[in-house]
Short mmCIF file of C-alpha atoms in Angstrom, two decimals:
data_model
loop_
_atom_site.label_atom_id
_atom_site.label_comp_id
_atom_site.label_asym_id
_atom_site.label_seq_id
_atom_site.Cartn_x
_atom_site.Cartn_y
_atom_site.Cartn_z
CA UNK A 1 0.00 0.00 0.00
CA UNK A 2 2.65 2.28 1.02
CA UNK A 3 4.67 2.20 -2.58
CA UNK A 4 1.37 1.90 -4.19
CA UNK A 5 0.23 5.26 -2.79
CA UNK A 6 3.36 6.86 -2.79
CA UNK A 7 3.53 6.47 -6.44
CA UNK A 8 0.17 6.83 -7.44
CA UNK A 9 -1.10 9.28 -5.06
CA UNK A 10 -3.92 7.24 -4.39
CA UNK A 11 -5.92 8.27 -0.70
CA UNK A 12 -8.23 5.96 -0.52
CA UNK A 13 -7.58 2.01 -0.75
CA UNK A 14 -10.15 -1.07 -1.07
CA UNK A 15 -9.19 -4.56 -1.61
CA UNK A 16 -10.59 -7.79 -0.93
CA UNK A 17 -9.05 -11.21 -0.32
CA UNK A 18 -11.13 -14.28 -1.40
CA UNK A 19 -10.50 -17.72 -3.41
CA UNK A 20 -12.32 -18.94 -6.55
CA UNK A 21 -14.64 -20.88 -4.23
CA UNK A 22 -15.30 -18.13 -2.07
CA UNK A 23 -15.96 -19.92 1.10
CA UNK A 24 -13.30 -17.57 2.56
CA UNK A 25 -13.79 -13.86 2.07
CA UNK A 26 -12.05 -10.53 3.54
CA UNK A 27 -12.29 -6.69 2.61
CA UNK A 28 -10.03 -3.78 3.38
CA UNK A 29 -11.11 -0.28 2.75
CA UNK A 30 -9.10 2.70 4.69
CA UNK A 31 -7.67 5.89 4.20
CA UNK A 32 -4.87 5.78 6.62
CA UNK A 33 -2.15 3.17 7.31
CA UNK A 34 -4.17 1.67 9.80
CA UNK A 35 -5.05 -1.78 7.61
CA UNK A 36 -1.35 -1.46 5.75
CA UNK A 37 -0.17 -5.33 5.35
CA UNK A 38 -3.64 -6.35 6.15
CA UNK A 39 -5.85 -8.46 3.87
CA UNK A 40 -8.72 -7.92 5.85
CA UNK A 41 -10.29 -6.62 8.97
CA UNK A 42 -13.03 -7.74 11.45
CA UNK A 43 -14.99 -5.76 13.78
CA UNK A 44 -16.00 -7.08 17.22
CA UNK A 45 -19.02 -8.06 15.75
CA UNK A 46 -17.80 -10.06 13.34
CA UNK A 47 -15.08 -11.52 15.76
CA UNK A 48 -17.76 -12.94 17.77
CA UNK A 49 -20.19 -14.31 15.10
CA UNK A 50 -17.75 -15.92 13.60
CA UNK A 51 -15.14 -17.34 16.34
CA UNK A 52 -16.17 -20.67 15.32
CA UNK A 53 -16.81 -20.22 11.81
CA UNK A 54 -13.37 -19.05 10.70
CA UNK A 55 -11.07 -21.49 12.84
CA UNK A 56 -6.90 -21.50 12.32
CA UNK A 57 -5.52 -25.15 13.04
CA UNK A 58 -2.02 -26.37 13.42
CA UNK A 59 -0.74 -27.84 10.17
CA UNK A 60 2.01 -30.33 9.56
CA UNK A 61 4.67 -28.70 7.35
CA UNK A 62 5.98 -31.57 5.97
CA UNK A 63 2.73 -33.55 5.24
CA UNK A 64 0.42 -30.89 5.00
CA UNK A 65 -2.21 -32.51 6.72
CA UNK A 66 -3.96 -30.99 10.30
CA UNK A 67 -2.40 -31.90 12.97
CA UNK A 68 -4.28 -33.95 15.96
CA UNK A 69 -4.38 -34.43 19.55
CA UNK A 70 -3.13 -37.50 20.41
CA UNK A 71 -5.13 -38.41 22.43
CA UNK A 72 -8.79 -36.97 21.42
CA UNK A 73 -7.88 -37.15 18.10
CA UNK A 74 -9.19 -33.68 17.10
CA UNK A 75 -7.50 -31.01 15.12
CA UNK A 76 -5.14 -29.24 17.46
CA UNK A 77 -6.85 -24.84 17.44
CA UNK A 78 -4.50 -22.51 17.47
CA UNK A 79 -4.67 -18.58 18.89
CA UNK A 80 -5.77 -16.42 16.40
CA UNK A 81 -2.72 -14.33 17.18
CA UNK A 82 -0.68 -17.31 16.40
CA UNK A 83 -2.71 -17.91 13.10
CA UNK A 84 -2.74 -21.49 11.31
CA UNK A 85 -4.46 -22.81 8.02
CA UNK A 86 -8.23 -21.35 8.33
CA UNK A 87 -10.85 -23.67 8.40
CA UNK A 88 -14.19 -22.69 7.55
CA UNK A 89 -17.28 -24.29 9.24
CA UNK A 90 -20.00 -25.56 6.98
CA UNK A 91 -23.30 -27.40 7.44
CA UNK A 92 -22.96 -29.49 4.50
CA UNK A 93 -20.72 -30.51 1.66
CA UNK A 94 -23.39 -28.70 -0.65
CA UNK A 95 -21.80 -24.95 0.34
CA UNK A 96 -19.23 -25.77 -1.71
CA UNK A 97 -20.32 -26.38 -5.73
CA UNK A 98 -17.13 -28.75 -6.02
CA UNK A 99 -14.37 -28.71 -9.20
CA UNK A 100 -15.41 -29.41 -12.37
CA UNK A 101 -15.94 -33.16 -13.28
CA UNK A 102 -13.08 -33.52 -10.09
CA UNK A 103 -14.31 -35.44 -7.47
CA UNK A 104 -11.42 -36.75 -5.59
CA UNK A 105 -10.10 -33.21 -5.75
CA UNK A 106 -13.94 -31.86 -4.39
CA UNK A 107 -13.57 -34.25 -1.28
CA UNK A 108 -9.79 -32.92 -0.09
CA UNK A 109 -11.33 -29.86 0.59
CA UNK A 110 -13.49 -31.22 3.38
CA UNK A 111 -12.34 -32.68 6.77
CA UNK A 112 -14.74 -34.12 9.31
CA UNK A 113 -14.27 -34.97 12.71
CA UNK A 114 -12.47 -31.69 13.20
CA UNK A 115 -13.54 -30.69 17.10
CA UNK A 116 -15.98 -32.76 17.51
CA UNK A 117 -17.47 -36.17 15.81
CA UNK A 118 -19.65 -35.12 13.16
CA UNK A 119 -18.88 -31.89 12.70
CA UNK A 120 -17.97 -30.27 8.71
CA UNK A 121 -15.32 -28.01 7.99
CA UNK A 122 -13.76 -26.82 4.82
CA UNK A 123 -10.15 -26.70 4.72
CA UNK A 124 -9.36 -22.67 2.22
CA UNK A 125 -6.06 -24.34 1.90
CA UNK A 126 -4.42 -20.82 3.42
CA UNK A 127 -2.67 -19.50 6.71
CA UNK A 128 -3.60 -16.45 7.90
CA UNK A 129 -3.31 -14.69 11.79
CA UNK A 130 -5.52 -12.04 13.08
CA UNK A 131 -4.37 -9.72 15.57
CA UNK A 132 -6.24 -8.78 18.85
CA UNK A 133 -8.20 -5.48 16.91
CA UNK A 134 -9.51 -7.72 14.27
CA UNK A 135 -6.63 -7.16 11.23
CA UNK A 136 -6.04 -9.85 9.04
CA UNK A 137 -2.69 -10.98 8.30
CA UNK A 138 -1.57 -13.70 5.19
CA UNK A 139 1.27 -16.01 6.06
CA UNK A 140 1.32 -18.58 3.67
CA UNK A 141 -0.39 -20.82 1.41
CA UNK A 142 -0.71 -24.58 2.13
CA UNK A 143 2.49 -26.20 1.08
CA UNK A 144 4.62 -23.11 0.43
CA UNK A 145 5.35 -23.68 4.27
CA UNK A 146 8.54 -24.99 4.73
CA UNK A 147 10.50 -26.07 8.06
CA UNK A 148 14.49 -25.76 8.46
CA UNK A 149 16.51 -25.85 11.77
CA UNK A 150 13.61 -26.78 14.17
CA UNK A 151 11.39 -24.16 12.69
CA UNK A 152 8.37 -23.41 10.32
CA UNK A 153 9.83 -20.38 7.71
CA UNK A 154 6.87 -18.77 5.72
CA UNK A 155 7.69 -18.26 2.50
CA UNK A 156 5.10 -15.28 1.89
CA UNK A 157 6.78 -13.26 5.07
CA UNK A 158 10.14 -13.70 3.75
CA UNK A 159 9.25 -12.59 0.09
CA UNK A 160 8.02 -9.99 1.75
CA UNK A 161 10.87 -8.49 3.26
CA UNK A 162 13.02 -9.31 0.51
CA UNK A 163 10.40 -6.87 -2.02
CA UNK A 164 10.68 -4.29 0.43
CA UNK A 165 14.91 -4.07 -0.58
CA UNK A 166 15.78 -1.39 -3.08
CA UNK A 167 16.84 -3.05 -6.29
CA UNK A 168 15.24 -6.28 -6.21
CA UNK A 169 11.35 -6.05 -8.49
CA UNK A 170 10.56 -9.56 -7.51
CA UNK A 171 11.14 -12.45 -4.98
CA UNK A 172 10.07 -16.21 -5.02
CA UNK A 173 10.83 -18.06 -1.91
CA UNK A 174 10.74 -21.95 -1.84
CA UNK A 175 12.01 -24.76 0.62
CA UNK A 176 15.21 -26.93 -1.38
CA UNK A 177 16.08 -30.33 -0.19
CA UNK A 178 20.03 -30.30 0.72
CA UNK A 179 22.38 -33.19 0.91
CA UNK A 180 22.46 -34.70 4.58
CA UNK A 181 20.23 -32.04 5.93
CA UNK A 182 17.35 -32.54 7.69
CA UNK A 183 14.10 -29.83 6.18
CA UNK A 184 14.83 -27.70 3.80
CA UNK A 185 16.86 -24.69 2.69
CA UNK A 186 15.19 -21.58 2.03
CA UNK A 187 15.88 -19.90 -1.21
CA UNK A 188 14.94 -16.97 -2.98
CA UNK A 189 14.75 -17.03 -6.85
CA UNK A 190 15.20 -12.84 -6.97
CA UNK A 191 14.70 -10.58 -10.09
CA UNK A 192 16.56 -7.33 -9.85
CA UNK A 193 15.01 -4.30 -11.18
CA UNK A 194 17.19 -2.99 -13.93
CA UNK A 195 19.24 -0.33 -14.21
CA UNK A 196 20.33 2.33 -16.60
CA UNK A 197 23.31 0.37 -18.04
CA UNK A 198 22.08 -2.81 -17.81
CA UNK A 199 24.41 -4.57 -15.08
CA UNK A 200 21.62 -5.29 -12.62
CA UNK A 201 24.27 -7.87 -11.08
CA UNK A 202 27.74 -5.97 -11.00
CA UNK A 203 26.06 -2.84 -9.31
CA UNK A 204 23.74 -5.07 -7.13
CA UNK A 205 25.61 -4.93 -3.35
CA UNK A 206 25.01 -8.28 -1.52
CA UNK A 207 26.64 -7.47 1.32
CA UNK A 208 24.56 -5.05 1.99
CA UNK A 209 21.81 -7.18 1.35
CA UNK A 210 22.97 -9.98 3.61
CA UNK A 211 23.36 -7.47 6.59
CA UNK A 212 19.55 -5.96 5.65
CA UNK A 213 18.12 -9.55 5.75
CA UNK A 214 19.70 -10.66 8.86
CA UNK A 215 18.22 -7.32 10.34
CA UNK A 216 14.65 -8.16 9.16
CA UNK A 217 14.29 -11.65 9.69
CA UNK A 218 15.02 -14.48 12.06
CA UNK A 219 18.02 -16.68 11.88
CA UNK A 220 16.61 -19.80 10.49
CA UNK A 221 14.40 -17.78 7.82
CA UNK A 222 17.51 -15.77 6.35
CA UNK A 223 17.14 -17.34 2.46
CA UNK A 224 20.40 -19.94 2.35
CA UNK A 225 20.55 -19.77 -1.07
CA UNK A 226 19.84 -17.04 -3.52
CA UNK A 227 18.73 -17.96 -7.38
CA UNK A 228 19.27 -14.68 -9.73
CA UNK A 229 16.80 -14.77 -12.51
CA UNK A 230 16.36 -12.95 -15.66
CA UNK A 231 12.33 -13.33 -16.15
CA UNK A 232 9.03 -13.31 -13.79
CA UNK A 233 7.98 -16.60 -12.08
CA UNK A 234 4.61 -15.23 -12.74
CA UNK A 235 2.01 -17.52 -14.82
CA UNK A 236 -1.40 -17.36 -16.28
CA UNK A 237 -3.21 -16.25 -13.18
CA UNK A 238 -0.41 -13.92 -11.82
CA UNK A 239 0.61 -16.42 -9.52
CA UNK A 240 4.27 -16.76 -8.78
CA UNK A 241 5.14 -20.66 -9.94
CA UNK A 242 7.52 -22.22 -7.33
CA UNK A 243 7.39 -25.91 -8.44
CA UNK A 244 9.46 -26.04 -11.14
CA UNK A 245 12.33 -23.80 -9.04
CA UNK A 246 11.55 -26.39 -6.41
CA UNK A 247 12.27 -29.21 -8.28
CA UNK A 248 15.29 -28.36 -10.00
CA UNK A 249 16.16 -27.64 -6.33
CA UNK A 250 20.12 -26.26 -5.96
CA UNK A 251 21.86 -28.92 -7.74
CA UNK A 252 23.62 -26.80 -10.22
CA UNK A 253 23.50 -29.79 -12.72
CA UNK A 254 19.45 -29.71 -12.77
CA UNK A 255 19.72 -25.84 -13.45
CA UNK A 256 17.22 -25.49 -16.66
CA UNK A 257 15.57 -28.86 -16.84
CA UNK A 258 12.26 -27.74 -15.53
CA UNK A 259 11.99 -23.94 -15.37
CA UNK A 260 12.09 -22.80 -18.85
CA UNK A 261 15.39 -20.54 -19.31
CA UNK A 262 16.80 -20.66 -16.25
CA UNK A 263 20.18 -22.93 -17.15
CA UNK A 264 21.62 -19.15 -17.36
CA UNK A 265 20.21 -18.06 -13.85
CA UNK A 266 22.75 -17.17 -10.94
CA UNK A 267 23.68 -19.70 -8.26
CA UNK A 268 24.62 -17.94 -4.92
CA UNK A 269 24.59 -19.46 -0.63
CA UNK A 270 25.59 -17.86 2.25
CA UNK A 271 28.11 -20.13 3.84
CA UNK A 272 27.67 -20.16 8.36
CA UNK A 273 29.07 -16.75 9.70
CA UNK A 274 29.88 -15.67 6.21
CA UNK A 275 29.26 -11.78 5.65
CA UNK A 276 27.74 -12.09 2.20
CA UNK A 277 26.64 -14.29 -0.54
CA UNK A 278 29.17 -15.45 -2.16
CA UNK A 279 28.70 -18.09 -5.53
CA UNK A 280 27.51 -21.53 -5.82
CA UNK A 281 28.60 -24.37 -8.46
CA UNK A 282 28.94 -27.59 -9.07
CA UNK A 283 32.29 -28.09 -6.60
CA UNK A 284 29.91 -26.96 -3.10
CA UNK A 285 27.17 -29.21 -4.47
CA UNK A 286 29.52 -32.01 -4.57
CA UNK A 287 30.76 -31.24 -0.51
CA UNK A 288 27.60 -31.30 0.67
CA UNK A 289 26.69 -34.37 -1.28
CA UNK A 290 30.19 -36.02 0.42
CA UNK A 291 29.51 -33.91 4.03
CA UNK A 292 32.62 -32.06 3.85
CA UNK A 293 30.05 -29.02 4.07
CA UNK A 294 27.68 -27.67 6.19
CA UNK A 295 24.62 -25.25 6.06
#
């Protein structure tokens, strides 16, 4: 919002954040920075007709699916505060039309059993947190979550902070499997914005970079590897696509064999207590392959 009006001049913002099945639906409308970062906002009214219709649940990172008590056997509710994937009560599987001639894919959208046996819920497939005042916050969408050292690292938050650094027009943040480590990496596939001779890269200063993320984000969400690409990840639906970055993973050999031009994109890590990111080929691949190499 704040670029956004800054360059536009625009006062007055309104924005709303829903899916194509719309069983999940927030608006924003302000004229101050009140609702900046917010994708929605909820009254005290609202809070309290809806407290069990919009639940967040824990969610396993790794599998995806809710997590459960042990020993009820119910989904595990977490503080709103806190956030977690929102759930979204329903009386019966007829709220929601269902994909189109997709019937396996209609029924993963429902979970049963949930709090108590019987009971309906539809799973929106995102994360979001809502603060004390009612504000709506994004974290992630359902299997963009990664963990790595212990911890859960939201991709959306960290793309977030990287945006916000002068010179870079785009960030995609993805987990990466790593040789004889236990998670996975974060990395950012980054787009610089260009500049008026051309060398995005040469004038680019990752040092200062490295010292700006460290500043802004936790320890264990600081992007281990960086991927510097020429193009968008953006597709048909101005979504940013992850998967094929996330398969081709940071084995420098896979570089180009599912994202279309990238076997020219830039590898870069950020080796423990280093100061910046420094370059990454095929001979660090090959020590953390043999564990001669941590991360």
């Amino acid at each position: 919002w704040d670029r956004f009006r800054e360059r536009f001049g625009v006062q007055e913002v309104a924005e709303f954040f829903n899916s194509t099945e719309g069983m999940f639906a927030l608006t924003n409308h302000d004229r101050g920075p009140y609702l900046t970062g917010a994708v929605g906002h909820h009254g005290l009214l609202l809070r309290t007709l809806f407290r069990n219709t919009y639940v967040p649940v824990a969610i396993d990172p790794e599998t995806g699916d809710i997590r459960r008590d042990a020993k009820t056997g119910f989904a595990i509710r977490e503080p709103y505060e806190k956030g977690g994937e929102i759930l979204v009560a329903v009386p019966s599987t007829d709220a929601f039309q269902g994909y189109w001639r997709n019937a396996q894919a209609t029924d993963k959208k429902f979970v049963r059993d949930v709090f108590r046996k019987g009971d309906l819920f539809y799973r929106t497939g995102d994360a979001l947190r809502r603060t004390s005042d009612g504000r709506w916050f994004f974290l992630d969408r359902l299997g963009d979550t990664f963990r790595w050292k212990s911890e859960n690292v939201s991709t959306a938050e960290v793309a977030e902070v990287l945006g916000r650094y002068p010179g870079i027009a785009e960030a995609n943040v993805y987990g990466v499997k790593v040789p004889n480590h236990e998670g996975r990496a974060g990395c950012a596939a980054i787009q610089l914005s260009s500049t008026k001779d051309g060398d995005d890269e040469k004038t680019f200063d990752f040092a200062a970079f490295t010292r700006y993320v460290r500043s802004k984000l936790p320890r264990y969400a600081v992007p281990v590897f960086l991927r510097i690409v020429r193009a968008s990840s953006h597709i048909h639906n101005n979504k940013q696509n992850k998967v094929p970055l996330r398969e081709e993973g940071v084995d420098p050999s896979k570089r180009g064999t599912k994202a279309a031009g990238g076997e020219n994109d830039r590898l870069l890590y950020l080796p423990p207590g280093a100061e910046s990111y420094v370059e990454f080929g095929q001979r660090e691949w090959e020590d953390l392959v043999a564990e001669r190499a941590r991360l």
